[in-house]
């Protein structure tokens, strides 16, 4: 079975532009979460979607938005890119929306560079 | 508030030796889960081991074991018989029963296995 797949793997954008990152969860997984990992830091939570509804949002500006499609794939959109948005964006999928012991499976990430 | 602290930015270990990676946490949740993930240079977060806050025995998964000391709020990862392929970043993470599906990650420890 395929794991979590993200596209593209690498991306270079100019300040002020818009970017869309995509994620396909593991088959059967209905929950998708997005994390931002700045160089030298641990991942920071951005969004969680479950059954196409937003279930959680981290401390990120409104320039960040996301959605989940009927097939449970997800898009993360970032508007008006800033240099500080340069990071590895990770997508994680899990079977259920919550639970302290619910394992999350991560994709390989999208490396976004804003110049 | 949830917080994960990893105080070792970098660690070195001789091949075939054991190494302990430190992790302390702070949470207001009574029920929570503690996770360790490995992140190679490719970027993907690979799940290693899980410990629930009410689990009385320390978790073990092959060469990985988690030294859980609840009173000290520590969840150290022990890797036995280190291999060259263990060289990577290691992240401690926590999820609480009241915080949905959101992981809180530490800043990570870079492990280098020396031949």
Short mmCIF file of N, CA and C in Angstrom, two decimals, chain A residues 16-109:
data_model
loop_
_atom_site.label_atom_id
_atom_site.label_comp_id
_atom_site.label_asym_id
_atom_site.label_seq_id
_atom_site.Cartn_x
_atom_site.Cartn_y
_atom_site.Cartn_z
N UNK A 16 5.36 37.23 -2.12
CA UNK A 16 4.12 37.77 -2.61
C UNK A 16 3.29 36.81 -3.43
N UNK A 17 3.92 35.73 -3.90
CA UNK A 17 3.19 34.75 -4.70
C UNK A 17 2.33 33.85 -3.81
N UNK A 18 1.55 33.02 -4.49
CA UNK A 18 0.68 32.06 -3.83
C UNK A 18 1.20 30.66 -4.12
N UNK A 19 0.99 29.72 -3.18
CA UNK A 19 1.43 28.35 -3.40
C UNK A 19 0.36 27.38 -2.92
N UNK A 20 0.25 26.26 -3.63
CA UNK A 20 -0.65 25.18 -3.24
C UNK A 20 0.14 23.89 -3.09
N UNK A 21 0.04 23.29 -1.93
CA UNK A 21 0.70 22.01 -1.67
C UNK A 21 -0.36 20.93 -1.54
N UNK A 22 -0.04 19.74 -2.00
CA UNK A 22 -1.03 18.67 -2.05
C UNK A 22 -0.59 17.44 -1.25
N UNK A 23 -1.58 16.73 -0.74
CA UNK A 23 -1.32 15.56 0.09
C UNK A 23 -2.38 14.50 -0.16
N UNK A 24 -1.94 13.27 -0.36
CA UNK A 24 -2.85 12.14 -0.44
C UNK A 24 -2.59 11.22 0.74
N UNK A 25 -3.58 11.01 1.60
CA UNK A 25 -3.36 10.19 2.79
C UNK A 25 -3.33 8.71 2.44
N UNK A 26 -2.97 7.93 3.41
CA UNK A 26 -3.01 6.48 3.27
C UNK A 26 -4.46 6.06 3.04
N UNK A 27 -4.65 5.08 2.17
CA UNK A 27 -5.99 4.61 1.87
C UNK A 27 -6.72 4.21 3.14
N UNK A 28 -7.93 4.76 3.29
CA UNK A 28 -8.71 4.45 4.49
C UNK A 28 -8.57 5.47 5.60
N UNK A 29 -7.55 6.30 5.51
CA UNK A 29 -7.36 7.35 6.52
C UNK A 29 -8.20 8.57 6.16
N UNK A 30 -8.95 9.04 7.16
CA UNK A 30 -9.85 10.16 6.92
C UNK A 30 -9.34 11.47 7.51
N UNK A 31 -8.29 11.40 8.30
CA UNK A 31 -7.76 12.61 8.94
C UNK A 31 -6.44 13.00 8.30
N UNK A 32 -6.34 14.28 7.97
CA UNK A 32 -5.10 14.83 7.41
C UNK A 32 -4.72 16.05 8.22
N UNK A 33 -3.46 16.10 8.60
CA UNK A 33 -2.93 17.27 9.32
C UNK A 33 -1.75 17.84 8.57
N UNK A 34 -1.56 19.13 8.69
CA UNK A 34 -0.44 19.82 8.07
C UNK A 34 0.46 20.42 9.14
N UNK A 35 1.77 20.29 8.91
CA UNK A 35 2.77 20.84 9.83
C UNK A 35 3.80 21.63 9.03
N UNK A 36 4.32 22.68 9.66
CA UNK A 36 5.41 23.46 9.08
C UNK A 36 6.67 23.20 9.91
N UNK A 37 7.75 22.85 9.24
CA UNK A 37 9.01 22.61 9.93
C UNK A 37 10.08 23.54 9.39
N UNK A 38 10.36 24.57 10.15
CA UNK A 38 11.43 25.50 9.80
C UNK A 38 12.76 24.85 10.13
N UNK A 39 13.79 25.18 9.37
CA UNK A 39 15.10 24.58 9.55
C UNK A 39 15.57 24.70 10.99
N UNK A 40 15.95 23.56 11.58
CA UNK A 40 16.46 23.55 12.93
C UNK A 40 15.41 23.47 14.02
N UNK A 41 14.15 23.36 13.62
CA UNK A 41 13.05 23.29 14.60
C UNK A 41 12.25 22.01 14.40
N UNK A 42 11.40 21.73 15.39
CA UNK A 42 10.46 20.64 15.23
C UNK A 42 9.23 21.12 14.45
N UNK A 43 8.47 20.20 13.91
CA UNK A 43 7.26 20.58 13.17
C UNK A 43 6.26 21.33 14.06
N UNK A 44 5.59 22.32 13.44
CA UNK A 44 4.56 23.08 14.11
C UNK A 44 3.22 22.83 13.42
N UNK A 45 2.20 22.59 14.22
CA UNK A 45 0.88 22.25 13.71
C UNK A 45 0.23 23.44 13.02
N UNK A 46 -0.32 23.19 11.80
CA UNK A 46 -1.02 24.24 11.07
C UNK A 46 -2.52 23.97 11.06
N UNK A 47 -2.91 22.81 10.52
CA UNK A 47 -4.33 22.47 10.38
C UNK A 47 -4.53 20.98 10.57
N UNK A 48 -5.76 20.63 10.96
CA UNK A 48 -6.22 19.26 10.87
C UNK A 48 -7.58 19.25 10.20
N UNK A 49 -7.77 18.32 9.29
CA UNK A 49 -9.06 18.09 8.65
C UNK A 49 -9.47 16.64 8.85
N UNK A 50 -10.77 16.49 9.10
CA UNK A 50 -11.32 15.14 9.25
C UNK A 50 -12.69 15.15 8.60
N UNK A 51 -12.91 14.20 7.73
CA UNK A 51 -14.18 14.11 7.01
C UNK A 51 -14.56 15.46 6.39
N UNK A 52 -13.56 16.11 5.82
CA UNK A 52 -13.73 17.34 5.06
C UNK A 52 -14.01 18.56 5.92
N UNK A 53 -13.96 18.39 7.22
CA UNK A 53 -14.19 19.53 8.11
C UNK A 53 -12.92 19.88 8.87
N UNK A 54 -12.71 21.17 9.08
CA UNK A 54 -11.57 21.60 9.87
C UNK A 54 -11.80 21.22 11.32
N UNK A 55 -10.84 20.52 11.90
CA UNK A 55 -10.97 20.09 13.28
C UNK A 55 -9.95 20.75 14.20
N UNK A 56 -9.01 21.46 13.61
CA UNK A 56 -8.02 22.13 14.44
C UNK A 56 -7.20 23.09 13.62
N UNK A 57 -6.77 24.15 14.26
CA UNK A 57 -5.97 25.17 13.58
C UNK A 57 -4.90 25.64 14.54
N UNK A 58 -3.68 25.70 14.05
CA UNK A 58 -2.58 26.20 14.86
C UNK A 58 -2.47 27.71 14.78
N UNK A 59 -1.43 28.24 15.37
CA UNK A 59 -1.23 29.69 15.45
C UNK A 59 -0.54 30.20 14.19
N UNK A 60 -1.26 30.21 13.10
CA UNK A 60 -0.75 30.68 11.82
C UNK A 60 -1.67 31.76 11.29
N UNK A 61 -1.14 32.71 10.50
CA UNK A 61 -1.98 33.80 9.98
C UNK A 61 -2.99 33.29 8.96
N UNK A 62 -3.94 34.16 8.65
CA UNK A 62 -5.01 33.81 7.72
C UNK A 62 -4.51 33.60 6.29
N UNK A 63 -3.26 33.92 6.05
CA UNK A 63 -2.69 33.65 4.72
C UNK A 63 -2.63 32.14 4.46
N UNK A 64 -2.69 31.38 5.52
CA UNK A 64 -2.67 29.92 5.42
C UNK A 64 -4.11 29.40 5.43
N UNK A 65 -4.42 28.56 4.47
CA UNK A 65 -5.74 27.94 4.43
C UNK A 65 -5.58 26.52 3.89
N UNK A 66 -6.59 25.72 4.11
CA UNK A 66 -6.53 24.34 3.64
C UNK A 66 -7.93 23.83 3.37
N UNK A 67 -8.00 22.72 2.70
CA UNK A 67 -9.27 22.06 2.51
C UNK A 67 -9.03 20.58 2.28
N UNK A 68 -10.10 19.80 2.48
CA UNK A 68 -10.02 18.36 2.26
C UNK A 68 -11.12 17.97 1.29
N UNK A 69 -10.78 17.11 0.37
CA UNK A 69 -11.70 16.72 -0.69
C UNK A 69 -12.43 15.42 -0.33
N UNK A 70 -13.50 15.09 -1.09
CA UNK A 70 -14.26 13.87 -0.78
C UNK A 70 -13.41 12.60 -0.75
N UNK A 71 -12.32 12.58 -1.50
CA UNK A 71 -11.46 11.39 -1.46
C UNK A 71 -10.42 11.47 -0.34
N UNK A 72 -10.57 12.46 0.54
CA UNK A 72 -9.74 12.70 1.72
C UNK A 72 -8.37 13.28 1.42
N UNK A 73 -8.05 13.51 0.17
CA UNK A 73 -6.82 14.25 -0.12
C UNK A 73 -7.00 15.68 0.34
N UNK A 74 -5.88 16.38 0.43
CA UNK A 74 -5.95 17.72 1.01
C UNK A 74 -5.01 18.67 0.29
N UNK A 75 -5.36 19.93 0.34
CA UNK A 75 -4.51 21.00 -0.17
C UNK A 75 -4.23 22.00 0.93
N UNK A 76 -2.99 22.49 0.97
CA UNK A 76 -2.61 23.60 1.83
C UNK A 76 -2.28 24.77 0.93
N UNK A 77 -2.92 25.89 1.16
CA UNK A 77 -2.69 27.10 0.38
C UNK A 77 -2.05 28.17 1.25
N UNK A 78 -1.07 28.83 0.68
CA UNK A 78 -0.44 29.95 1.36
C UNK A 78 -0.41 31.14 0.41
N UNK A 79 -1.01 32.24 0.82
CA UNK A 79 -1.04 33.46 0.02
C UNK A 79 0.04 34.44 0.46
N UNK A 80 0.36 35.37 -0.41
CA UNK A 80 1.27 36.47 -0.08
C UNK A 80 2.51 35.96 0.63
N UNK A 81 3.23 35.07 -0.02
CA UNK A 81 4.37 34.40 0.60
C UNK A 81 5.40 35.38 1.14
N UNK A 82 5.91 35.02 2.31
CA UNK A 82 7.00 35.76 2.95
C UNK A 82 8.24 34.88 2.98
N UNK A 83 9.40 35.52 3.15
CA UNK A 83 10.64 34.75 3.23
C UNK A 83 10.57 33.73 4.37
N UNK A 84 9.90 34.12 5.44
CA UNK A 84 9.78 33.26 6.62
C UNK A 84 8.90 32.04 6.42
N UNK A 85 8.22 31.97 5.28
CA UNK A 85 7.40 30.78 4.99
C UNK A 85 8.26 29.65 4.43
N UNK A 86 9.52 29.93 4.17
CA UNK A 86 10.42 28.89 3.68
C UNK A 86 10.55 27.81 4.75
N UNK A 87 10.22 26.59 4.39
CA UNK A 87 10.18 25.51 5.37
C UNK A 87 9.88 24.20 4.66
N UNK A 88 9.94 23.13 5.45
CA UNK A 88 9.45 21.83 5.00
C UNK A 88 8.02 21.69 5.49
N UNK A 89 7.10 21.44 4.58
CA UNK A 89 5.70 21.28 4.94
C UNK A 89 5.36 19.80 4.91
N UNK A 90 4.94 19.32 6.07
CA UNK A 90 4.66 17.89 6.23
C UNK A 90 3.17 17.65 6.34
N UNK A 91 2.74 16.59 5.71
CA UNK A 91 1.36 16.14 5.81
C UNK A 91 1.35 14.83 6.60
N UNK A 92 0.39 14.70 7.49
CA UNK A 92 0.27 13.48 8.28
C UNK A 92 -1.16 12.95 8.17
N UNK A 93 -1.29 11.65 8.00
CA UNK A 93 -2.63 11.07 7.95
C UNK A 93 -2.81 10.07 9.09
N UNK A 94 -4.03 9.94 9.53
CA UNK A 94 -4.36 8.96 10.56
C UNK A 94 -5.79 8.50 10.36
N UNK A 95 -6.10 7.38 10.98
CA UNK A 95 -7.42 6.78 10.80
C UNK A 95 -8.54 7.64 11.39
N UNK A 96 -8.29 8.13 12.58
CA UNK A 96 -9.32 8.86 13.29
C UNK A 96 -8.86 10.28 13.58
N UNK A 97 -9.81 11.07 14.07
CA UNK A 97 -9.54 12.49 14.26
C UNK A 97 -8.77 12.77 15.53
N UNK A 98 -9.00 12.00 16.57
CA UNK A 98 -8.37 12.33 17.83
C UNK A 98 -8.09 11.07 18.61
N UNK A 99 -7.34 11.24 19.64
CA UNK A 99 -6.98 10.10 20.49
C UNK A 99 -5.51 10.17 20.80
N UNK A 100 -5.20 10.05 22.08
CA UNK A 100 -3.83 10.23 22.51
C UNK A 100 -2.90 9.19 21.94
N UNK A 101 -3.45 8.02 21.56
CA UNK A 101 -2.60 6.94 21.10
C UNK A 101 -2.72 6.70 19.60
N UNK A 102 -3.31 7.66 18.90
CA UNK A 102 -3.48 7.48 17.47
C UNK A 102 -2.19 7.82 16.75
N UNK A 103 -1.64 6.83 16.08
CA UNK A 103 -0.40 7.04 15.35
C UNK A 103 -0.66 7.85 14.10
N UNK A 104 0.21 8.75 13.78
CA UNK A 104 0.13 9.51 12.53
C UNK A 104 1.27 9.09 11.62
N UNK A 105 0.95 8.99 10.33
CA UNK A 105 1.93 8.63 9.31
C UNK A 105 2.22 9.87 8.47
N UNK A 106 3.49 10.17 8.34
CA UNK A 106 3.90 11.40 7.65
C UNK A 106 4.36 11.11 6.23
N UNK A 107 4.15 12.10 5.37
CA UNK A 107 4.72 12.06 4.04
C UNK A 107 6.15 12.58 4.07
N UNK A 108 6.78 12.60 2.90
CA UNK A 108 8.18 13.02 2.80
C UNK A 108 8.32 14.54 2.81
N UNK A 109 7.19 15.24 2.71
CA UNK A 109 7.23 16.68 2.82
C UNK A 109 7.44 17.41 1.50
#
